[in-house]
Coordinates of C-alpha atoms in Angstrom, one line a residue:
X86 CA 7.7 5.0 -30.6
X87 CA 10.4 4.2 -28.1
X88 CA 10.7 0.7 -26.6
X89 CA 9.6 1.8 -23.2
X90 CA 6.5 3.5 -24.7
X91 CA 5.6 0.2 -26.5
X92 CA 6.1 -1.7 -23.3
X93 CA 3.8 0.7 -21.4
X94 CA 1.2 0.5 -24.2
X95 CA 1.2 -3.3 -24.0
X96 CA 0.9 -3.2 -20.2
X97 CA -2.0 -0.9 -20.2
X98 CA -3.7 -2.8 -23.1
X99 CA -3.6 -6.0 -21.1
X100 CA -4.9 -4.2 -18.0
X101 CA -7.8 -2.5 -19.8
X102 CA -8.7 -5.7 -21.7
X103 CA -8.7 -7.8 -18.6
X104 CA -11.0 -5.2 -16.8
X105 CA -13.4 -5.2 -19.8
X106 CA -13.6 -9.0 -19.9
X107 CA -14.3 -9.2 -16.1
X108 CA -16.8 -6.4 -16.3
X109 CA -18.6 -8.2 -19.1
X110 CA -18.7 -11.4 -17.0
X111 CA -20.3 -9.4 -14.1
X112 CA -22.8 -7.7 -16.4
X113 CA -23.9 -11.1 -17.9
X114 CA -24.1 -12.6 -14.4
X115 CA -26.4 -9.8 -13.2
X116 CA -28.5 -10.1 -16.4
X117 CA -28.8 -13.9 -15.9
X118 CA -29.9 -13.4 -12.3
X119 CA -32.6 -10.9 -13.4
X120 CA -33.8 -13.2 -16.1
X121 CA -34.3 -16.1 -13.7
X122 CA -36.0 -13.8 -11.3
X123 CA -38.5 -12.7 -14.0
X124 CA -39.1 -16.4 -14.9
X125 CA -39.8 -17.3 -11.3
X126 CA -42.4 -14.4 -11.2
X127 CA -44.0 -15.8 -14.3
X128 CA -44.3 -19.2 -12.6
X129 CA -45.8 -17.7 -9.5
X130 CA -48.4 -15.8 -11.7
X131 CA -49.4 -19.1 -13.3
X132 CA -49.5 -20.7 -9.8
X133 CA -51.7 -17.9 -8.5
X134 CA -54.0 -18.2 -11.6
X135 CA -54.4 -22.0 -10.9
X136 CA -55.3 -21.2 -7.3
X137 CA -58.0 -18.8 -8.4
X138 CA -59.4 -21.3 -10.8
X139 CA -59.5 -24.0 -8.1
X140 CA -61.3 -21.6 -5.7
X141 CA -64.0 -20.8 -8.3
X142 CA -64.6 -24.1 -10.0
X143 CA -67.6 -26.2 -8.9
X144 CA -66.6 -29.6 -10.3
X145 CA -63.8 -32.0 -9.4
X146 CA -63.3 -33.1 -12.9
X147 CA -60.6 -31.8 -15.3
X148 CA -58.5 -30.4 -12.5
X149 CA -55.4 -32.5 -13.0
X150 CA -53.5 -29.8 -14.9
X151 CA -54.2 -27.1 -12.3
X152 CA -53.3 -29.4 -9.4
X153 CA -50.1 -30.3 -11.2
X154 CA -49.2 -26.6 -11.6
X155 CA -49.8 -25.9 -7.9
X156 CA -47.8 -29.0 -6.9
X157 CA -45.0 -28.0 -9.2
X158 CA -43.9 -25.3 -6.8
X159 CA -41.4 -27.3 -4.8
X160 CA -38.7 -24.8 -4.1
X161 CA -40.0 -21.2 -4.0
X162 CA -41.1 -20.2 -0.5
X163 CA -44.7 -19.0 -0.7
X164 CA -47.2 -17.6 1.8
X165 CA -50.9 -17.0 0.8
X166 CA -52.6 -14.2 2.7
X167 CA -56.4 -13.3 2.6
X168 CA -57.8 -9.8 2.3
X169 CA -57.8 -9.5 6.1
X170 CA -54.0 -10.2 6.3
X171 CA -54.5 -13.6 7.7
X172 CA -52.1 -16.4 6.5
X173 CA -54.2 -18.9 4.6
X174 CA -51.5 -21.3 3.3
X175 CA -47.7 -21.6 3.3
X176 CA -45.4 -23.7 1.1
X177 CA -41.7 -24.5 1.1
X178 CA -41.1 -22.9 4.5
X179 CA -38.7 -24.5 7.0
X180 CA -40.4 -26.6 9.6
X181 CA -38.9 -24.7 12.5
X182 CA -40.5 -21.4 11.2
X183 CA -43.9 -23.1 10.6
X184 CA -43.9 -24.3 14.2
X185 CA -43.8 -20.7 15.5
X186 CA -46.5 -18.1 14.7
X187 CA -44.2 -15.2 15.6
X188 CA -41.3 -16.5 13.4
X189 CA -43.8 -17.2 10.5
X190 CA -44.9 -13.5 10.7
X191 CA -41.3 -12.4 10.7
X192 CA -40.6 -14.6 7.7
X193 CA -43.7 -13.0 5.9
X194 CA -42.2 -9.6 6.4
X195 CA -39.0 -10.7 4.8
X196 CA -40.9 -12.1 1.8
X197 CA -42.7 -8.7 1.5
X198 CA -39.4 -7.0 1.1
X199 CA -38.1 -9.5 -1.4
X200 CA -40.7 -9.4 -4.2
X201 CA -43.9 -7.5 -5.1
X202 CA -46.9 -9.6 -4.1
X203 CA -49.2 -11.2 -6.7
X204 CA -52.9 -10.3 -6.2
X205 CA -55.5 -13.0 -6.6
X206 CA -59.0 -11.7 -7.5
X207 CA -61.4 -14.3 -6.1
X208 CA -64.5 -12.2 -6.9
X209 CA -67.1 -10.7 -4.6
X210 CA -64.5 -8.2 -3.4
X211 CA -62.2 -10.9 -2.1
X212 CA -58.5 -10.3 -3.0
X213 CA -55.8 -12.6 -1.7
X214 CA -52.1 -11.9 -2.0
X215 CA -49.3 -14.3 -2.7
X216 CA -46.0 -13.3 -1.1
X217 CA -43.0 -15.3 -2.3
X218 CA -39.2 -15.3 -2.0
X219 CA -36.4 -16.5 -4.1
X220 CA -35.7 -20.1 -4.8
X221 CA -32.5 -21.6 -3.2
X222 CA -30.8 -21.5 -6.6
X223 CA -31.6 -17.8 -7.1
X224 CA -30.3 -17.1 -3.6
X225 CA -27.0 -18.6 -4.5
X226 CA -26.8 -16.8 -7.8
X227 CA -27.4 -13.4 -6.2
X228 CA -24.1 -13.6 -4.5
X229 CA -22.3 -14.5 -7.7
X230 CA -22.0 -10.9 -9.0
X231 CA -20.8 -9.8 -5.5
X232 CA -18.1 -12.5 -5.7
X233 CA -17.1 -11.3 -9.1
X234 CA -16.9 -7.6 -7.9
X235 CA -14.6 -8.8 -5.1
X236 CA -12.5 -10.6 -7.7
X237 CA -12.3 -7.4 -9.7
X238 CA -11.2 -5.4 -6.7
X239 CA -8.5 -8.0 -5.9
X240 CA -7.5 -8.1 -9.6
X241 CA -7.2 -4.3 -9.7
X242 CA -5.2 -4.4 -6.4
X243 CA -2.8 -7.0 -7.8
X244 CA -2.4 -5.0 -11.0
X245 CA -1.7 -1.8 -9.0
X246 CA 0.8 -3.6 -6.8
X247 CA 2.5 -5.2 -9.8
X248 CA 2.6 -1.8 -11.6
X249 CA 4.1 0.0 -8.5
X250 CA 6.6 -2.8 -8.0
X251 CA 7.7 -2.7 -11.6
X252 CA 7.9 1.0 -11.6
X253 CA 9.9 1.0 -8.3
X254 CA 12.2 -1.7 -9.7
X255 CA 12.8 0.4 -12.9
X256 CA 13.6 3.4 -10.7
X257 CA 16.0 1.5 -8.5
X258 CA 17.8 0.2 -11.6
X259 CA 18.0 3.7 -13.0
X260 CA 19.4 5.2 -9.7
X261 CA 21.8 2.3 -9.3
X262 CA 23.0 2.7 -12.9
X263 CA 23.4 6.5 -12.4
X264 CA 25.3 5.9 -9.2
X265 CA 27.8 3.4 -10.7
X266 CA 28.3 5.6 -13.7
X267 CA 29.0 8.6 -11.5
X268 CA 31.5 6.5 -9.5
X269 CA 33.2 5.5 -12.8
X270 CA 33.3 9.1 -14.0
X271 CA 34.8 10.4 -10.8
X272 CA 37.5 7.7 -10.8
X273 CA 39.4 9.1 -13.8
X274 CA 40.0 12.7 -12.5
X275 CA 40.5 11.3 -9.0
X276 CA 43.5 9.3 -10.2
X277 CA 44.9 12.4 -11.9
X278 CA 44.5 14.4 -8.7
X279 CA 46.4 11.7 -6.7
X280 CA 49.2 11.9 -9.2
X281 CA 49.4 15.7 -9.1
X282 CA 49.5 15.6 -5.3
X283 CA 52.6 13.4 -5.5
X284 CA 54.2 15.9 -7.9
X285 CA 53.4 18.8 -5.6
X286 CA 55.1 17.0 -2.7
X287 CA 58.3 16.8 -4.8
X288 CA 58.0 20.5 -5.6
X289 CA 58.3 21.5 -1.9
X290 CA 54.9 23.2 -1.8
X291 CA 53.6 24.3 1.5
X292 CA 52.7 21.1 3.4
X293 CA 49.5 22.6 4.7
X294 CA 48.1 22.9 1.2
X295 CA 49.0 19.4 0.3
X296 CA 47.4 18.1 3.5
X297 CA 44.1 19.8 2.7
X298 CA 44.2 18.5 -0.9
X299 CA 44.8 15.0 0.4
X300 CA 41.8 15.4 2.7
X301 CA 39.6 16.3 -0.3
X302 CA 41.1 13.5 -2.4
X303 CA 40.2 11.1 0.4
X304 CA 36.8 12.5 0.5
X305 CA 36.3 12.0 -3.2
X306 CA 37.5 8.4 -2.7
X307 CA 34.8 7.9 -0.1
X308 CA 32.2 9.4 -2.3
X309 CA 33.3 7.1 -5.2
X310 CA 33.1 4.0 -3.0
X311 CA 29.7 5.1 -1.7
X312 CA 28.2 5.4 -5.2
X313 CA 29.8 2.2 -6.4
X314 CA 28.0 0.3 -3.6
X315 CA 24.5 1.4 -4.7
X316 CA 22.7 -1.4 -6.5
X317 CA 24.8 -4.2 -5.0
X318 CA 24.7 -5.7 -1.5
X319 CA 27.4 -4.1 0.6
X320 CA 29.5 -5.9 3.1
X321 CA 28.4 -5.4 6.7
X322 CA 31.0 -5.7 9.5
X323 CA 30.8 -5.4 13.3
X324 CA 31.5 -1.7 14.1
X325 CA 31.1 0.6 17.1
X326 CA 28.2 2.8 16.0
X327 CA 29.1 5.3 18.7
X328 CA 32.6 5.9 17.2
X329 CA 31.3 6.0 13.6
X330 CA 28.6 8.5 14.6
X331 CA 31.1 10.7 16.3
X332 CA 33.5 10.5 13.3
X333 CA 30.6 11.6 11.0
X334 CA 29.6 14.4 13.4
X335 CA 33.1 15.8 13.7
X336 CA 33.6 15.8 9.9
X337 CA 30.3 17.6 9.3
X338 CA 30.8 20.1 12.1
X339 CA 34.2 21.2 10.8
X340 CA 32.7 21.8 7.3
X341 CA 29.4 23.5 8.2
X342 CA 28.4 27.1 9.0
X343 CA 29.6 28.5 12.3
X344 CA 26.0 29.7 12.8
X345 CA 24.9 26.2 13.4
X346 CA 25.1 25.1 17.0
X347 CA 26.1 21.4 17.0
X348 CA 25.3 19.1 19.9
X349 CA 26.4 15.5 20.3
X350 CA 24.8 13.1 22.9
X351 CA 26.4 9.7 22.8
X352 CA 26.7 6.9 25.4
X353 CA 30.1 6.3 27.0
X354 CA 30.2 2.6 26.2
X355 CA 30.7 0.9 22.8
X356 CA 27.7 -0.4 20.9
X357 CA 28.5 -3.1 18.3
X358 CA 26.3 -3.0 15.2
X359 CA 26.7 -4.7 11.8
X360 CA 27.5 -1.7 9.6
X361 CA 28.9 -0.6 6.3
X362 CA 30.7 2.4 7.7
X363 CA 30.8 4.4 4.5
X364 CA 27.1 4.0 3.7
X365 CA 26.2 4.7 7.3
X366 CA 28.3 7.9 7.2
X367 CA 26.6 8.9 4.0
X368 CA 23.2 8.5 5.7
X369 CA 24.2 10.7 8.6
X370 CA 25.6 13.2 6.2
X371 CA 22.3 13.3 4.2
X372 CA 20.3 13.8 7.4
X373 CA 22.5 16.5 8.7
X374 CA 22.7 18.4 5.4
X375 CA 18.9 18.3 5.1
X376 CA 18.6 19.6 8.6
X377 CA 21.0 22.5 7.8
X378 CA 19.0 23.3 4.7
X379 CA 15.7 23.3 6.7
X380 CA 17.3 25.8 9.2
X381 CA 18.7 27.9 6.3
X382 CA 22.2 27.6 7.7
X383 CA 21.3 28.9 11.2
X384 CA 20.0 27.1 14.2
X385 CA 20.6 24.1 16.5
X386 CA 21.4 20.6 15.4
X387 CA 21.7 17.6 17.7
X388 CA 22.7 14.0 17.1
X389 CA 21.6 11.8 19.9
X390 CA 22.1 8.0 20.3
X391 CA 19.9 5.8 22.5
X392 CA 19.6 2.1 23.0
X393 CA 17.5 -0.7 24.4
X394 CA 18.1 -4.4 24.8
X395 CA 17.8 -5.1 21.0
X396 CA 18.1 -1.9 19.1
X397 CA 20.0 1.4 18.9
X398 CA 18.3 4.6 17.9
X399 CA 20.2 7.4 16.2
X400 CA 18.2 10.7 16.2
X401 CA 19.0 13.8 14.2
X402 CA 17.1 16.9 15.4
X403 CA 17.0 20.4 14.0
X404 CA 15.2 23.7 14.7
X405 CA 14.1 24.2 11.1
X406 CA 10.9 24.8 9.3
X407 CA 9.4 21.4 10.0
X408 CA 7.6 18.9 7.9
X409 CA 3.8 18.6 7.5
X410 CA 2.5 15.3 8.9
X411 CA 1.0 14.4 5.5
X412 CA 4.5 14.3 4.0
X413 CA 6.2 12.2 6.7
X414 CA 6.4 9.2 4.3
X415 CA 6.6 11.1 1.0
X416 CA 10.0 12.7 1.9
X417 CA 11.6 9.3 1.5
X418 CA 10.2 8.7 -2.0
X419 CA 12.7 9.1 -4.9
X420 CA 12.4 12.5 -6.6
X421 CA 10.3 14.1 -3.9
X422 CA 11.8 17.4 -2.7
X423 CA 10.7 20.7 -1.3
X424 CA 13.8 22.5 -2.5
X425 CA 13.7 24.5 -5.7
X426 CA 17.0 23.0 -6.9
X427 CA 16.8 19.6 -5.1
X428 CA 16.9 16.2 -6.7
X429 CA 15.0 14.4 -4.0
X430 CA 17.5 11.6 -3.7
X431 CA 19.2 12.1 -0.4
X432 CA 16.5 10.7 1.9
X433 CA 15.4 8.0 -0.5
X434 CA 19.0 6.8 -0.6
X435 CA 19.2 7.0 3.2
X436 CA 16.0 4.8 3.4
X437 CA 17.5 2.3 1.0
X438 CA 20.8 2.2 2.9
X439 CA 19.1 1.7 6.3
X440 CA 16.2 -0.5 5.5
X441 CA 17.4 -2.6 2.5
X442 CA 21.1 -2.9 3.2
X443 CA 21.1 -2.8 7.1
X444 CA 17.7 -4.3 7.8
X445 CA 16.8 -1.3 10.0
X446 CA 14.2 1.4 9.9
X447 CA 14.2 5.2 9.3
X448 CA 11.3 7.5 10.0
X449 CA 10.2 10.9 11.0
X450 CA 9.9 10.7 14.8
X451 CA 8.4 14.1 15.3
X452 CA 8.0 17.4 13.4
X453 CA 6.4 20.7 14.1
X454 CA 6.0 23.5 11.6
X455 CA 8.6 26.3 12.3
X456 CA 9.8 24.4 15.4
X457 CA 11.9 21.6 14.0
X458 CA 12.1 17.9 13.0
X459 CA 13.6 14.7 14.4
X460 CA 14.4 11.8 12.2
X461 CA 15.2 8.5 13.8
X462 CA 17.3 5.6 12.5
X463 CA 16.8 2.2 14.2
X464 CA 19.4 -0.5 13.8
X465 CA 19.8 -4.0 15.4
X466 CA 22.5 -4.4 18.0
X467 CA 24.9 -7.4 17.8
X468 CA 24.1 -9.7 20.7
X469 CA 27.0 -10.2 23.0
X470 CA 27.5 -12.2 26.2
X471 CA 27.0 -9.1 28.3
X472 CA 23.9 -7.9 26.4
X473 CA 20.6 -8.2 28.2
X474 CA 18.2 -10.7 26.7

């Protein structure tokens, strides 16, 4: 058995054992409550029998035991009703209820719904009934199982949150490790390519070819730096998000299908934002490539930038197949993809870059099936003297 399997086994063993223990506590609490309830009914049966004896006995001698039994009921609320439904006697009832006939009748109805009445056969066709409630101690105990059930629910919620957090942490470490290893692996052939480029320059090769190779080498450098930053806090610097968005747009437009109609809508003024330019460019690239895939290489794609007093919104819209509303949040989960050959990492990385590294927010703003999707990035602006408060 592998180490991770053993760790998962221990984790689930602790969870299941804890649930079993808490469940046994609840079961015992319920059983304890029922036992006390049964004992109180036995006491009330004895009390009713003593009442019947006192009603039928002709002498006043030898009644001490029966009087003691009757007087021993000092906590259980009790109402004695004759065969005509008239209240004959009441014990352990709050004084404010005893003072009102209407409230006393309402209280009697509540006792009828609490326990089955005890019948007192007084002979000659007379049958009185004893209606009783739960003692204060029993009333407190009946909420104990409910409190334990709430504790179980909270316990399960904590376990679930812990499990999800642990799983997410493990996934993040895995993706970060893969990203850094990828950057390391790319670094070796990249160094060789730079060297070969210098050799080609000395061989008087067509300058156009060398220029294009250098562009691709620079691109590989950018990709390497992007991957190397995953898993560690990147440096954020004041940047003009309008300029960085335009740069990403122009790069992607030049390298995309001519069947895609690109549109860029940016403000004329600069908008300063704390950015890591490379990671922001990566996010825009992920969103644009996903949009192109959704349109199957043909359609309209727009990048629009809006702002208010505190935030800037970058919106990437397409005319693709759209996203069902039920999947608006799932598309940002690691590994989730609707593509046959997709890894499901692009949008999850974008979410990590925007929300964890930049303190912003990324979401599906709108989407309609077969009409298109708009994904919005929100970032905080840098406050300047000219900025509105």
